PDB file of C-alpha atoms in Angstrom:
ATOM      1  CA  PHE A 265      27.421 -22.306   9.030  1.00 46.00           C
ATOM      2  CA  PRO A 266      27.178 -21.978  12.809  1.00 52.00           C
ATOM      3  CA  SER A 267      25.436 -18.854  14.068  1.00 55.00           C
ATOM      4  CA  HIS A 268      27.210 -16.360  16.337  1.00 61.00           C
ATOM      5  CA  ASP A 269      25.742 -13.747  18.633  1.00 66.00           C
ATOM      6  CA  ILE A 270      27.324 -10.299  18.939  1.00 66.00           C
ATOM      7  CA  ALA A 271      28.778 -10.144  22.431  1.00 68.00           C
ATOM      8  CA  GLY A 272      30.310  -6.679  22.262  1.00 72.00           C
ATOM      9  CA  TYR A 273      32.087  -4.033  20.203  1.00 72.00           C
ATOM     10  CA  LYS A 274      35.655  -2.808  19.935  1.00 77.00           C
ATOM     11  CA  ASP A 275      37.503  -0.015  18.137  1.00 82.00           C
ATOM     12  CA  VAL A 276      34.269   1.968  17.913  1.00 81.00           C
ATOM     13  CA  ASP A 277      36.057   5.287  17.360  1.00 84.00           C
ATOM     14  CA  LYS A 278      38.061   3.838  14.474  1.00 83.00           C
ATOM     15  CA  LEU A 279      34.884   2.392  12.982  1.00 81.00           C
ATOM     16  CA  LYS A 280      33.220   5.815  13.155  1.00 79.00           C
ATOM     17  CA  GLN A 281      36.191   7.406  11.392  1.00 79.00           C
ATOM     18  CA  ASN A 282      36.073   4.863   8.596  1.00 80.00           C
ATOM     19  CA  MET A 283      32.325   5.303   8.162  1.00 78.00           C
ATOM     20  CA  ALA A 284      32.625   9.104   8.162  1.00 77.00           C
ATOM     21  CA  ARG A 285      34.546   8.968   4.881  1.00 73.00           C
ATOM     22  CA  MET A 286      31.572   7.331   3.157  1.00 74.00           C
ATOM     23  CA  SER A 287      28.547   8.833   4.896  1.00 75.00           C
ATOM     24  CA  PHE A 288      27.250  11.906   6.651  1.00 73.00           C
ATOM     25  CA  ILE A 289      24.087  13.029   8.429  1.00 77.00           C
ATOM     26  CA  VAL A 290      22.109  16.040   7.315  1.00 77.00           C
ATOM     27  CA  LYS A 291      18.713  17.169   8.568  1.00 80.00           C
ATOM     28  CA  LYS A 292      15.868  17.972   6.215  1.00 74.00           C
ATOM     29  CA  GLU A 293      15.689  21.602   7.284  1.00 75.00           C
ATOM     30  CA  GLN A 294      19.383  21.997   6.410  1.00 77.00           C
ATOM     31  CA  CYS A 295      19.095  20.940   2.771  1.00 75.00           C
ATOM     32  CA  LEU A 296      15.502  21.455   1.662  1.00 78.00           C
ATOM     33  CA  ASP A 297      13.783  24.784   1.210  1.00 77.00           C
ATOM     34  CA  LEU A 298      10.202  23.582   1.336  1.00 70.00           C
ATOM     35  CA  PRO A 299       6.985  25.345   2.371  1.00 74.00           C
ATOM     36  CA  ASP A 300       5.022  24.191   5.396  1.00 79.00           C
ATOM     37  CA  GLN A 301       2.872  21.124   4.826  1.00 79.00           C
ATOM     38  CA  LEU A 302      -0.855  21.755   4.495  1.00 83.00           C
ATOM     39  CA  TYR A 303      -3.386  19.015   5.183  1.00 87.00           C
ATOM     40  CA  ASP A 304      -6.863  18.826   3.676  1.00 86.00           C
ATOM     41  CA  THR A 305      -8.899  15.883   4.956  1.00 88.00           C
ATOM     42  CA  HIS A 306     -11.760  14.435   2.897  1.00 86.00           C
ATOM     43  CA  TYR A 307     -14.286  12.143   4.562  1.00 89.00           C
ATOM     44  CA  VAL A 308     -15.887   9.423   2.436  1.00 88.00           C
ATOM     45  CA  GLN A 309     -18.643   7.163   3.720  1.00 89.00           C
ATOM     46  CA  MET A 310     -18.059   3.411   3.499  1.00 89.00           C
ATOM     47  CA  PRO A 311     -20.349   1.618   1.037  1.00 89.00           C
ATOM     48  CA  ASP A 312     -22.702  -0.883   2.701  1.00 89.00           C
ATOM     49  CA  ALA A 313     -20.745  -3.964   1.570  1.00 86.00           C
ATOM     50  CA  MET A 314     -17.459  -2.542   2.867  1.00 88.00           C
ATOM     51  CA  ARG A 315     -18.997  -1.476   6.173  1.00 90.00           C
ATOM     52  CA  LYS A 316     -20.475  -4.969   6.663  1.00 88.00           C
ATOM     53  CA  ILE A 317     -17.162  -6.745   6.087  1.00 86.00           C
ATOM     54  CA  TYR A 318     -15.197  -4.240   8.151  1.00 89.00           C
ATOM     55  CA  LYS A 319     -17.592  -4.553  11.087  1.00 89.00           C
ATOM     56  CA  GLU A 320     -17.529  -8.345  10.882  1.00 85.00           C
ATOM     57  CA  VAL A 321     -13.732  -8.552  10.964  1.00 84.00           C
ATOM     58  CA  ALA A 322     -13.356  -5.826  13.622  1.00 87.00           C
ATOM     59  CA  THR A 323     -16.042  -7.344  15.879  1.00 86.00           C
ATOM     60  CA  GLY A 324     -14.421 -10.767  15.705  1.00 81.00           C
ATOM     61  CA  PHE A 325     -11.053  -9.267  16.591  1.00 80.00           C
ATOM     62  CA  TYR A 326     -12.423  -7.225  19.506  1.00 79.00           C
ATOM     63  CA  SER A 327     -14.308 -10.243  20.840  1.00 79.00           C
ATOM     64  CA  MET A 328     -11.091 -12.223  20.894  1.00 74.00           C
ATOM     65  CA  LEU A 329      -9.389  -9.485  22.910  1.00 73.00           C
ATOM     66  CA  ASP A 330     -12.345  -9.023  25.290  1.00 73.00           C
ATOM     67  CA  ASN A 331     -12.457 -12.746  26.052  1.00 70.00           C
ATOM     68  CA  GLY A 332      -8.983 -12.581  27.493  1.00 68.00           C
ATOM     69  CA  GLY A 333      -7.503 -14.947  24.933  1.00 66.00           C
ATOM     70  CA  GLU A 334      -3.805 -14.961  24.238  1.00 73.00           C
ATOM     71  CA  VAL A 335      -3.124 -12.957  21.076  1.00 74.00           C
ATOM     72  CA  SER A 336       0.304 -12.737  19.493  1.00 79.00           C
ATOM     73  CA  ALA A 337       1.753  -9.509  18.130  1.00 79.00           C
ATOM     74  CA  GLU A 338       1.876 -11.111  14.687  1.00 82.00           C
ATOM     75  CA  HIS A 339      -1.860 -11.890  14.818  1.00 79.00           C
ATOM     76  CA  ILE A 340      -2.644  -8.289  15.801  1.00 82.00           C
ATOM     77  CA  ILE A 341      -0.574  -6.961  12.896  1.00 85.00           C
ATOM     78  CA  VAL A 342      -2.342  -9.303  10.466  1.00 82.00           C
ATOM     79  CA  GLN A 343      -5.786  -8.222  11.684  1.00 84.00           C
ATOM     80  CA  MET A 344      -4.886  -4.536  11.448  1.00 87.00           C
ATOM     81  CA  LEU A 345      -3.574  -5.145   7.934  1.00 87.00           C
ATOM     82  CA  ARG A 346      -6.841  -6.838   6.928  1.00 86.00           C
ATOM     83  CA  LEU A 347      -8.871  -3.919   8.260  1.00 89.00           C
ATOM     84  CA  SER A 348      -6.658  -1.491   6.344  1.00 90.00           C
ATOM     85  CA  GLN A 349      -7.122  -3.518   3.146  1.00 89.00           C
ATOM     86  CA  ILE A 350     -10.887  -3.487   3.604  1.00 89.00           C
ATOM     87  CA  ARG A 351     -10.856   0.309   4.037  1.00 89.00           C
ATOM     88  CA  CYS A 352      -8.965   0.500   0.755  1.00 89.00           C
ATOM     89  CA  GLY A 353     -11.708  -1.523  -0.943  1.00 88.00           C
ATOM     90  CA  PHE A 354     -10.392  -5.035  -1.347  1.00 87.00           C
ATOM     91  CA  THR A 355     -10.063  -8.258   0.591  1.00 81.00           C
ATOM     92  CA  GLY A 356      -8.678 -11.758   0.212  1.00 73.00           C
ATOM     93  CA  GLY A 357     -10.283 -14.504  -1.796  1.00 68.00           C
ATOM     94  CA  LYS A 358      -9.744 -17.933  -3.344  1.00 64.00           C
ATOM     95  CA  GLU A 359      -9.462 -18.491  -7.068  1.00 63.00           C
ATOM     96  CA  ARG A 360      -9.797 -21.908  -8.621  1.00 63.00           C
ATOM     97  CA  ILE A 361      -6.654 -22.657 -10.617  1.00 64.00           C
ATOM     98  CA  GLY A 362      -7.854 -22.796 -14.177  1.00 60.00           C
ATOM     99  CA  GLY A 363      -9.564 -19.430 -14.261  1.00 51.00           C
ATOM    100  CA  GLU A 364     -13.008 -19.565 -12.626  1.00 53.00           C
ATOM    101  CA  LEU A 365     -13.402 -17.369  -9.569  1.00 48.00           C
ATOM    102  CA  ASN A 366     -14.923 -19.220  -6.631  1.00 47.00           C
ATOM    103  CA  VAL A 367     -17.701 -17.526  -4.630  1.00 44.00           C
ATOM    104  CA  THR A 368     -16.023 -18.308  -1.306  1.00 43.00           C
ATOM    105  CA  PHE A 369     -13.949 -15.432   0.033  1.00 43.00           C
ATOM    106  CA  ILE A 370     -11.750 -15.383   3.101  1.00 45.00           C
ATOM    107  CA  ASP A 371     -13.543 -12.297   4.450  1.00 42.00           C
ATOM    108  CA  HIS A 372     -17.060 -13.575   3.643  1.00 43.00           C
ATOM    109  CA  LEU A 373     -17.836 -11.250   0.745  1.00 45.00           C
ATOM    110  CA  ASN A 374     -21.047 -13.123   0.034  1.00 42.00           C
ATOM    111  CA  GLY A 375     -22.079 -13.323   3.692  1.00 42.00           C
ATOM    112  CA  THR A 376     -21.450 -17.061   3.969  1.00 42.00           C
ATOM    113  CA  GLU A 377     -18.522 -19.433   4.059  1.00 46.00           C
ATOM    114  CA  THR A 378     -18.562 -22.508   1.869  1.00 47.00           C
ATOM    115  CA  THR A 379     -16.154 -25.418   2.213  1.00 52.00           C
ATOM    116  CA  LEU A 380     -13.730 -25.485  -0.677  1.00 53.00           C
ATOM    117  CA  PRO A 381     -13.645 -28.740  -2.670  1.00 55.00           C
ATOM    118  CA  GLN A 382     -10.722 -30.854  -1.501  1.00 61.00           C
ATOM    119  CA  ASP A 383     -10.057 -32.315  -4.938  1.00 58.00           C
ATOM    120  CA  GLU A 384      -9.364 -28.950  -6.608  1.00 61.00           C
ATOM    121  CA  GLU A 385      -6.471 -26.504  -6.390  1.00 69.00           C
ATOM    122  CA  PHE A 386      -6.973 -22.910  -5.320  1.00 64.00           C
ATOM    123  CA  ARG A 387      -4.744 -19.895  -4.931  1.00 67.00           C
ATOM    124  CA  ASN A 388      -5.056 -16.748  -2.836  1.00 69.00           C
ATOM    125  CA  VAL A 389      -6.139 -13.627  -4.709  1.00 72.00           C
ATOM    126  CA  PHE A 390      -7.363 -10.121  -3.898  1.00 78.00           C
ATOM    127  CA  CYS A 391     -10.991  -9.280  -4.624  1.00 78.00           C
ATOM    128  CA  ASP A 392     -12.670  -5.878  -4.952  1.00 84.00           C
ATOM    129  CA  ILE A 393     -15.507  -5.187  -2.532  1.00 84.00           C
ATOM    130  CA  PRO A 394     -18.672  -4.074  -4.410  1.00 82.00           C
ATOM    131  CA  GLY A 395     -18.904  -0.288  -4.571  1.00 84.00           C
ATOM    132  CA  SER A 396     -15.522   0.049  -2.909  1.00 84.00           C
ATOM    133  CA  GLU A 397     -13.892   2.455  -5.376  1.00 87.00           C
ATOM    134  CA  VAL A 398     -15.853   5.499  -4.206  1.00 88.00           C
ATOM    135  CA  LYS A 399     -12.882   6.816  -2.179  1.00 89.00           C
ATOM    136  CA  MET A 400     -10.380   6.219  -4.973  1.00 92.00           C
ATOM    137  CA  ASP A 401     -12.667   7.728  -7.601  1.00 92.00           C
ATOM    138  CA  GLU A 402     -13.093  10.902  -5.536  1.00 91.00           C
ATOM    139  CA  MET A 403      -9.322  11.178  -5.150  1.00 92.00           C
ATOM    140  CA  ILE A 404      -8.801  10.594  -8.895  1.00 95.00           C
ATOM    141  CA  GLU A 405     -11.317  13.363  -9.630  1.00 94.00           C
ATOM    142  CA  ASP A 406      -9.346  15.784  -7.434  1.00 93.00           C
ATOM    143  CA  ALA A 407      -6.060  14.658  -9.009  1.00 94.00           C
ATOM    144  CA  ALA A 408      -7.422  15.222 -12.528  1.00 96.00           C
ATOM    145  CA  GLU A 409      -8.429  18.791 -11.610  1.00 95.00           C
ATOM    146  CA  LEU A 410      -4.957  19.534 -10.243  1.00 94.00           C
ATOM    147  CA  VAL A 411      -3.295  18.089 -13.340  1.00 95.00           C
ATOM    148  CA  LYS A 412      -5.614  20.176 -15.494  1.00 94.00           C
ATOM    149  CA  ASP A 413      -4.339  23.243 -13.632  1.00 94.00           C
ATOM    150  CA  GLY A 414      -0.783  22.321 -14.626  1.00 93.00           C
ATOM    151  CA  LYS A 415       0.334  20.748 -11.356  1.00 94.00           C
ATOM    152  CA  LYS A 416       2.362  17.574 -10.885  1.00 94.00           C
ATOM    153  CA  LEU A 417       1.448  15.092  -8.174  1.00 94.00           C
ATOM    154  CA  ILE A 418       2.881  12.317  -6.048  1.00 93.00           C
ATOM    155  CA  ILE A 419       0.135   9.978  -4.844  1.00 93.00           C
ATOM    156  CA  TRP A 420       1.185   7.915  -1.829  1.00 91.00           C
ATOM    157  CA  SER A 421      -0.428   4.499  -1.703  1.00 89.00           C
ATOM    158  CA  ARG A 422      -0.005   1.734   0.855  1.00 87.00           C
ATOM    159  CA  PHE A 423      -0.748  -1.354  -1.229  1.00 89.00           C
ATOM    160  CA  ARG A 424       0.593  -2.440  -4.615  1.00 88.00           C
ATOM    161  CA  TYR A 425      -2.897  -3.682  -5.471  1.00 88.00           C
ATOM    162  CA  ASP A 426      -4.100  -0.068  -5.258  1.00 90.00           C
ATOM    163  CA  ASN A 427      -1.092   1.166  -7.227  1.00 91.00           C
ATOM    164  CA  LYS A 428      -2.158  -0.798 -10.290  1.00 91.00           C
ATOM    165  CA  LYS A 429      -5.760   0.382 -10.021  1.00 92.00           C
ATOM    166  CA  LEU A 430      -4.642   4.010  -9.706  1.00 94.00           C
ATOM    167  CA  HIS A 431      -2.301   3.567 -12.674  1.00 95.00           C
ATOM    168  CA  ASN A 432      -5.101   2.190 -14.859  1.00 94.00           C
ATOM    169  CA  LYS A 433      -7.588   4.886 -13.837  1.00 95.00           C
ATOM    170  CA  LEU A 434      -5.123   7.671 -14.605  1.00 96.00           C
ATOM    171  CA  ASN A 435      -4.256   6.048 -17.940  1.00 96.00           C
ATOM    172  CA  ALA A 436      -7.960   5.972 -18.806  1.00 96.00           C
ATOM    173  CA  LEU A 437      -8.032   9.751 -18.308  1.00 96.00           C
ATOM    174  CA  GLY A 438      -4.984  10.219 -20.518  1.00 95.00           C
ATOM    175  CA  ILE A 439      -2.760  11.256 -17.590  1.00 96.00           C
ATOM    176  CA  TRP A 440       0.832  10.061 -17.991  1.00 95.00           C
ATOM    177  CA  ASN A 441       1.911   8.439 -14.731  1.00 95.00           C
ATOM    178  CA  GLY A 442       4.209   5.790 -13.307  1.00 94.00           C
ATOM    179  CA  ILE A 443       4.401   3.414 -10.339  1.00 93.00           C
ATOM    180  CA  HIS A 444       7.369   3.708  -7.980  1.00 90.00           C
ATOM    181  CA  ASP A 445       7.289   0.781  -5.529  1.00 87.00           C
ATOM    182  CA  GLY A 446       9.170  -2.389  -4.670  1.00 83.00           C
ATOM    183  CA  SER A 447       8.283  -3.985  -7.998  1.00 84.00           C
ATOM    184  CA  THR A 448       9.833  -1.143 -10.022  1.00 86.00           C
ATOM    185  CA  LYS A 449      13.242  -1.895 -11.553  1.00 87.00           C
ATOM    186  CA  ASP A 450      16.095   0.444 -10.624  1.00 84.00           C
ATOM    187  CA  LYS A 451      16.512   1.567 -14.248  1.00 84.00           C
ATOM    188  CA  ASP A 452      12.811   2.380 -14.528  1.00 88.00           C
ATOM    189  CA  ARG A 453      12.865   4.281 -11.227  1.00 88.00           C
ATOM    190  CA  GLN A 454      15.508   6.724 -12.440  1.00 89.00           C
ATOM    191  CA  GLU A 455      13.837   7.175 -15.824  1.00 92.00           C
ATOM    192  CA  MET A 456      10.568   7.912 -14.052  1.00 92.00           C
ATOM    193  CA  VAL A 457      12.113  10.479 -11.720  1.00 90.00           C
ATOM    194  CA  ASP A 458      13.862  12.156 -14.653  1.00 92.00           C
ATOM    195  CA  ALA A 459      10.609  12.297 -16.640  1.00 93.00           C
ATOM    196  CA  PHE A 460       8.718  13.698 -13.646  1.00 94.00           C
ATOM    197  CA  ASN A 461      11.331  16.409 -13.136  1.00 93.00           C
ATOM    198  CA  ASN A 462      12.003  17.304 -16.763  1.00 94.00           C
ATOM    199  CA  ASP A 463       9.043  16.342 -18.960  1.00 95.00           C
ATOM    200  CA  ASP A 464       5.927  18.506 -18.664  1.00 94.00           C
ATOM    201  CA  ARG A 465       3.811  15.666 -20.048  1.00 95.00           C
ATOM    202  CA  PHE A 466       4.622  13.336 -17.139  1.00 96.00           C
ATOM    203  CA  LYS A 467       2.186  14.321 -14.385  1.00 96.00           C
ATOM    204  CA  VAL A 468       1.888  11.739 -11.595  1.00 96.00           C
ATOM    205  CA  ILE A 469       4.092   9.352  -9.652  1.00 95.00           C
ATOM    206  CA  ILE A 470       2.268   6.687  -7.649  1.00 94.00           C
ATOM    207  CA  GLY A 471       4.544   5.940  -4.708  1.00 90.00           C
ATOM    208  CA  ASN A 472       4.623   3.339  -1.983  1.00 83.00           C
ATOM    209  CA  LEU A 473       6.056   4.342   1.395  1.00 66.00           C
ATOM    210  CA  VAL A 474       7.241   0.899   2.448  1.00 65.00           C
ATOM    211  CA  SER A 475       8.424  -0.895  -0.699  1.00 51.00           C
TER     212      SER A 475
END
């Protein structure tokens, strides 16, 4: 089909009237009676392996900018995403199709970069950085104490990779929880919300802000 660009609008008032029958705008302060948000920041030191990889990636990125090279917005977003992943404790790697994990990682986990064999097939995977779960483990410890006190929690997580790790760690502690992200089916989403609201045994929802 040929593509068409929008050149203008017409009958805007009529369009607004038609939309008004099916939608409305309400501000949060008009419909929610919530207390003020309180923030409690916890600082966790990066493990040595994480700090090494983070510094390597960040230094390479800064050097590219300092050298006056042309950098696209997409490249900047990708680099910022990689740094965020590293802070969360994982990075990209290559896995040999067939099961064996290759020692060559995209972000140089082992400090070197080895040429991948050309006659074998590999796929991209995520790999945990050694000692990287210190931040997550501290958060899980705090969450377990709150659950023990009878509270229910929503844990916001940026990456689905972290969602699964959080889910497994909470399961290991016997804490009933569920993942609410882009991979969750609509039916399961509603069942999860209902359980969180109505079942005292259901304690934690692991949510993703962007999916």
